[in-house]
């Protein structure tokens, strides 16, 4: 579609100055969007949505004045994000790339970029530098009697993206997983005349021009450099928009659902070629991820399945004839119900009744269960659906055990949250009793230590806020979007966990059975 534009050069400076000072309505300087029809600036979807209201108001027919032909054509449908310079069309409800014949949209981008380098912004850079220095000084803490820098970096919230930030921070602290991506060579998607230019993400670019693995790699590399107060994952978020339509928009999303989509798409992309070499070959060359640690899910093994992949044995028995059916299911995480008898408990310190533990949830998942009338098993011997029992065994444990607590349940009209506190161990989670063949496991191969926790604060899946706790080099950090603070094990243990990441404890040399 064509982009309407008033064509007056003076409007460039006007919109730039307003963009710096903030929205015309709420004066917010977060995520300013400039209308490319009238050059007015409002806060975008990230904040209060005044840019969208400006568009909606422009669609209301004028009652006091007769419309001219020119006024009917002015729709105020196209605006530009003054931070990323991406152009958005409300009518298409997507980012667009088309420009006017004179290339006026590109001129706006160039003007805004020049403004960033002008003397007008030098004062902002100076203030930012002072802020970073003061923040860095505040990040110094005592470790063994000497000062050490708090090198962890936060992630900016791009508009209800705390669900993504919490997952990214958790994955960045799973050392083996994170190091694999950080050691991958960079992928340059642009060359020739486009090399070195800023990328403007639009739907017309096509999925072949984006790489989730590359943007994920860049984000992980930025998180532990310690040279900035917060990193903006907007490039990764735009790629997520392109390849994961479920997460388009700026409404709150489910962190567990996002994690599954992210891992699945990383897994699929890693199976493709990489500079002429299959990424699976790169994985095979990594000695720490040997073939014995792999678990194939949807194709060849990748670092995703090598680290998170496990195998369940699903055992179903017909209650009429006793026929037993077994099948093996690969998994990247286990979703555990909070047993119904604990669902009314709201806090850790509530004294009525026993406290729910992670072991209770694991036992509920693996215990023998009689299937109800809606889940009748098709018995091949009886030749019809029969009542049956089901039981899960873990046939193979993963290197990183991801446990998702089912805190959201659908009722007749809405999705409720189970706010029960579930006690979980920080060290030594023993999974041996859930194994199909525990006698074949090593002395410490079934012990897991906690490395990260995702927490949902609030009452509903479509609202509230996500944060994460994660351990890094023996210290626990709390990641709350841009803010990263040092915390302690006691605080972590009191969290109402939503997703738990446990890392397999490495057996000590000489501890193997003879």
Coordinates of C-alpha atoms in Angstrom, one line a residue, residues 4 31 40 100 106 145 157 200 239 285 287 345 354 361 398 485:
X4 CA 0.3 9.1 2.9
X31 CA 7.9 4.1 22.5
X40 CA 1.7 14.2 15.5
X100 CA 6.2 7.0 -1.5
X106 CA 13.2 6.9 4.3
X145 CA 36.1 -9.2 51.1
X157 CA 10.2 -4.5 28.4
X200 CA 13.6 -2.4 9.3
X239 CA 11.6 -12.3 14.5
X285 CA 31.6 -32.1 17.0
X287 CA 32.3 -33.5 22.7
X345 CA -3.7 -23.1 50.1
X354 CA 0.0 -30.2 54.8
X361 CA 3.3 -32.9 42.0
X398 CA 17.4 -35.1 30.3
X485 CA 19.3 -7.5 41.7

